[in-house]
mmCIF file of C-alpha atoms in Angstrom:
data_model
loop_
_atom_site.group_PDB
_atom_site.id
_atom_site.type_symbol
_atom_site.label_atom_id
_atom_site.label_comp_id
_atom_site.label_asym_id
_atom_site.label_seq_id
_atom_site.Cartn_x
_atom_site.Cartn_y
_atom_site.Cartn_z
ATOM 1 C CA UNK A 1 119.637 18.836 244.096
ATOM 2 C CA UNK A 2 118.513 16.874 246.907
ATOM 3 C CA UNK A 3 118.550 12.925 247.271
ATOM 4 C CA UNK A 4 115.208 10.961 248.218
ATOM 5 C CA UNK A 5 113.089 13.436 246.246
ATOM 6 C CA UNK A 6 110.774 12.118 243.309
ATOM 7 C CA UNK A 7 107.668 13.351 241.930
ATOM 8 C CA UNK A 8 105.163 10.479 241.640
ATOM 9 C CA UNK A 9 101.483 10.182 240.213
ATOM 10 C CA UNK A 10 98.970 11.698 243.087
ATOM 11 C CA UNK A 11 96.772 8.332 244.293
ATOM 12 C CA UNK A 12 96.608 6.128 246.965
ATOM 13 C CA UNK A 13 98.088 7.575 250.756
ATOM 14 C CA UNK A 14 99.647 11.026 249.087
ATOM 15 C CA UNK A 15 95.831 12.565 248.898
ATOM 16 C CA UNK A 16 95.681 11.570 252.505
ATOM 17 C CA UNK A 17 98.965 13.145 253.111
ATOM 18 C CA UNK A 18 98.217 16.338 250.829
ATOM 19 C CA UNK A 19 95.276 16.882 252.119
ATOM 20 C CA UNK A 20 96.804 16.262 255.766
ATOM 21 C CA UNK A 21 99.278 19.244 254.579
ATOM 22 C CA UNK A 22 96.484 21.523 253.293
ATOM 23 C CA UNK A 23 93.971 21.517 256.444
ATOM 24 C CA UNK A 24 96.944 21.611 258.800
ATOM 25 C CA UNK A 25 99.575 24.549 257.220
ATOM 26 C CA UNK A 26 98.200 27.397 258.227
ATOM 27 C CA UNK A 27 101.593 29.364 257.065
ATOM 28 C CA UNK A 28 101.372 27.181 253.666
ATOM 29 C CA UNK A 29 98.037 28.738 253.389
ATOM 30 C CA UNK A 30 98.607 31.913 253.656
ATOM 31 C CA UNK A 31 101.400 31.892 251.079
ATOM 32 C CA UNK A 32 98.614 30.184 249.049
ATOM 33 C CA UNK A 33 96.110 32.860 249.890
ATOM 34 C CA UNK A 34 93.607 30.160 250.905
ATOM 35 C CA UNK A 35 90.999 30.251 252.915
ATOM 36 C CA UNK A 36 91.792 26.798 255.073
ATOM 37 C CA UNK A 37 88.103 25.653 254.875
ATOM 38 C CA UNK A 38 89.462 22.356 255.583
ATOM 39 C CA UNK A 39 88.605 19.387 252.644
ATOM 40 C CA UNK A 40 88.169 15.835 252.490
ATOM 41 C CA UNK A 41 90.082 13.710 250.307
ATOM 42 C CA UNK A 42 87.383 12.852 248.447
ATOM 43 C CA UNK A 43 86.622 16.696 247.628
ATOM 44 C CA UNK A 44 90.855 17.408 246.921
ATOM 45 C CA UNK A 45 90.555 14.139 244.430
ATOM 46 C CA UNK A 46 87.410 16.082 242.649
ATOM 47 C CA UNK A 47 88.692 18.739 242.616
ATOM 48 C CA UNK A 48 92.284 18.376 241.072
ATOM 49 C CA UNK A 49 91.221 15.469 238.267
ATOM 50 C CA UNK A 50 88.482 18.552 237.092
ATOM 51 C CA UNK A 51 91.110 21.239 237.369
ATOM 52 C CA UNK A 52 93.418 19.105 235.265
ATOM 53 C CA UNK A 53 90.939 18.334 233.170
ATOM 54 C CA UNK A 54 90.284 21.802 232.250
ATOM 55 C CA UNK A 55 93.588 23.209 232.225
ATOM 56 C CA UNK A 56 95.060 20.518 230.474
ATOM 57 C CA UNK A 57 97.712 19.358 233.230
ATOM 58 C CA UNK A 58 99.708 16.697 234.717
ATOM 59 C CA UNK A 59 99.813 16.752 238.525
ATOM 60 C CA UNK A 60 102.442 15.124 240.731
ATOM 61 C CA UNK A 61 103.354 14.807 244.261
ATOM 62 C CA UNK A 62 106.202 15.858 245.442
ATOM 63 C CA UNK A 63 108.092 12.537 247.607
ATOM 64 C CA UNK A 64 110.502 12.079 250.490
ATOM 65 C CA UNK A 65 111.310 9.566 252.601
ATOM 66 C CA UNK A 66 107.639 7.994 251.107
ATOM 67 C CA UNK A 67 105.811 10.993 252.086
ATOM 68 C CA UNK A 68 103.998 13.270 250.243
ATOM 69 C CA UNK A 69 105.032 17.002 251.104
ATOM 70 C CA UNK A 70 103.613 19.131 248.790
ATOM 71 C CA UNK A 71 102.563 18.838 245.438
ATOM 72 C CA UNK A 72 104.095 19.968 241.221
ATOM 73 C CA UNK A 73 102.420 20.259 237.679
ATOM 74 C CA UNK A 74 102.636 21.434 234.794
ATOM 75 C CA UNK A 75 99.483 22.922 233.474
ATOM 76 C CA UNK A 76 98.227 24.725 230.377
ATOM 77 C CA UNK A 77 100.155 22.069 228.024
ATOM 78 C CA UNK A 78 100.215 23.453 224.669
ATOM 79 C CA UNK A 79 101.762 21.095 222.178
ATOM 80 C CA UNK A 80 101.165 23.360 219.225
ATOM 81 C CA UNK A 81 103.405 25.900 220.659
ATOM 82 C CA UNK A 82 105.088 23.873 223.151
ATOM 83 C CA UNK A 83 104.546 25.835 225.936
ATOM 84 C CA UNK A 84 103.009 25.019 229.791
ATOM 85 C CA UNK A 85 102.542 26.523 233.356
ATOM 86 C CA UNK A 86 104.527 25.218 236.782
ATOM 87 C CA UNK A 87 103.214 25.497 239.477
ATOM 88 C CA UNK A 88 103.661 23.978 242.831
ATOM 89 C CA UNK A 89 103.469 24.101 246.772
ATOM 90 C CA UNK A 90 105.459 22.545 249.514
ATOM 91 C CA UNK A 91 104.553 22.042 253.137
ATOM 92 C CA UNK A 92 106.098 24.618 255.008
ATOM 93 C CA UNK A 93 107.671 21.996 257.413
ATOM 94 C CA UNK A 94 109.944 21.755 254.426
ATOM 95 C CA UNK A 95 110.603 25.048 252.841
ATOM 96 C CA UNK A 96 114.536 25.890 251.740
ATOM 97 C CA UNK A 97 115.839 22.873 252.143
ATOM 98 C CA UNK A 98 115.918 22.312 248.138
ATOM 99 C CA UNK A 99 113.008 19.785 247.706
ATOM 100 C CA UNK A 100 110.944 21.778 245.262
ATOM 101 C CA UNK A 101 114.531 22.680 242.957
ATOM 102 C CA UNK A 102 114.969 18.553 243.110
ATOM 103 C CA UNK A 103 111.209 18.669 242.098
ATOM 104 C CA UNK A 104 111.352 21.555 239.883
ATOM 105 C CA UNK A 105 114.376 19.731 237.566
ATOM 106 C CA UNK A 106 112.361 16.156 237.446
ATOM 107 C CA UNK A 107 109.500 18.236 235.935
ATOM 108 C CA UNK A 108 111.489 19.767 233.699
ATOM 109 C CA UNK A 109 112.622 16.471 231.869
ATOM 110 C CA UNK A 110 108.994 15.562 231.866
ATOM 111 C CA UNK A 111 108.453 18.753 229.803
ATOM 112 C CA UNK A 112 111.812 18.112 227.781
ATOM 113 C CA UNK A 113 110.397 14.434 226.980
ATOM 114 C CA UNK A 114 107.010 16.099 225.993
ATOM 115 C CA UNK A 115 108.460 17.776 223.472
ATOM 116 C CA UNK A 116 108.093 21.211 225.199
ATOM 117 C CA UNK A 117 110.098 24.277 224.104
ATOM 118 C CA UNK A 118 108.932 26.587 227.222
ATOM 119 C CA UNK A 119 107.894 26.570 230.558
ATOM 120 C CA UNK A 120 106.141 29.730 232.446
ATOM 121 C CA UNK A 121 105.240 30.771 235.675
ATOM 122 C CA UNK A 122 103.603 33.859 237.902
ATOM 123 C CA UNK A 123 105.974 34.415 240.772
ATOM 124 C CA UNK A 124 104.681 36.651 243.980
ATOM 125 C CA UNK A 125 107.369 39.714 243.991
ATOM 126 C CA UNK A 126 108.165 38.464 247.534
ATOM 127 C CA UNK A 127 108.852 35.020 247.095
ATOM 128 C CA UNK A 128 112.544 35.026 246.670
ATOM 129 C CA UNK A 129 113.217 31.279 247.234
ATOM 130 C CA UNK A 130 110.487 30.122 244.152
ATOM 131 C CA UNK A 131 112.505 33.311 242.111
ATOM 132 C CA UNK A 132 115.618 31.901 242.667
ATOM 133 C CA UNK A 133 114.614 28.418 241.979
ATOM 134 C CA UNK A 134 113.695 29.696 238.168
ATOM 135 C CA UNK A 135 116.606 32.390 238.090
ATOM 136 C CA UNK A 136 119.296 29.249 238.678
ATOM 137 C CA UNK A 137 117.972 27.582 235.613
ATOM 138 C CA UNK A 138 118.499 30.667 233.737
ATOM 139 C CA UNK A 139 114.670 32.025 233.403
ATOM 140 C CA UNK A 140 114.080 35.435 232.257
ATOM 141 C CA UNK A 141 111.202 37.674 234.098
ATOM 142 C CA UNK A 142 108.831 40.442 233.129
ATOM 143 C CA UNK A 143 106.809 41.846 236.137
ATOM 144 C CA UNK A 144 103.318 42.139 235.044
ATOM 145 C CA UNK A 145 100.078 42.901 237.386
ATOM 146 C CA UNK A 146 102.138 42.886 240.164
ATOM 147 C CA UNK A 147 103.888 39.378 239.799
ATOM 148 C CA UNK A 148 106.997 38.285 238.237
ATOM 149 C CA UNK A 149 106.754 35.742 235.114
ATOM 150 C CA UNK A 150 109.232 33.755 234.466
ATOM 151 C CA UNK A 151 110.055 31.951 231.342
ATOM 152 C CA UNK A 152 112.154 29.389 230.591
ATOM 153 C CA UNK A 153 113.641 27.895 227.524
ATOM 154 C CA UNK A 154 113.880 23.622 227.770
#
């Protein structure tokens, strides 16, 4: 794990940052498969408190050094089976340098102190770094329409 990294609560100067990130990483992006119409803050605050909203998620960004540099959540919280979704993106300014696995573990306890038995995600077949980030933790993967899922038991 890497010092300085915390996930904190997205408000205040990390939209400004995030959305900084989004209209300006053109190789984040295209990992992403967006389409870099660029967005205000207003429109990335909309946006993520009704996509939390209606996939049942908590959202966090993704700190160091005070800066926001990419963003974490965990989504699709089912309590009855105590299972959710990760997800999460990182400026590409700061790819393998192990700031999402710093990010990845504080999430985890999040889930662990929510009383979560699982946690899931859809992994492109090409993204070895976000593989091996779930593979260290012990994950096990099915590929399915072309992506890898990996599950973890908290």
């Amino acid at each position: 794990m890497v010092d300085g990294i915390s996930i904190q609560p997205i408000a205040g100067h990390y939209i400004g940052q995030l959305v900084g990130i989004l209209n300006n990483d053109r190789t984040l992006c295209e990992q992403l498969s967006s389409n870099f119409d660029p967005i205000t803050p207003e429109q990335f605050t909309a946006r993520n408190i009704e996509w939390a909203q209606r996939n049942n998620s908590l959202m966090f960004a993704i700190v160091h050094g005070g800066e926001a540099i990419g963003m974490i959540s965990l989504s699709h919280i089912d309590s009855g089976s105590g299972a959710a979704d990760v997800g999460y993106w990182l400026s590409s300014a700061h790819w393998n340098k192990g700031f999402t696995s710093s990010a990845f573990m504080q999430l985890l306890a999040i889930a662990k102190g929510m009383n979560l038995k699982t946690v899931r995600s859809k992994i492109d077949t090409t993204n070895a770094a976000s593989r091996a980030i779930w593979e260290r933790r012990g994950a096990s993967f099915v590929e399915t329409d072309g992506k890898l899922l990996a599950t973890l038991a908290l």
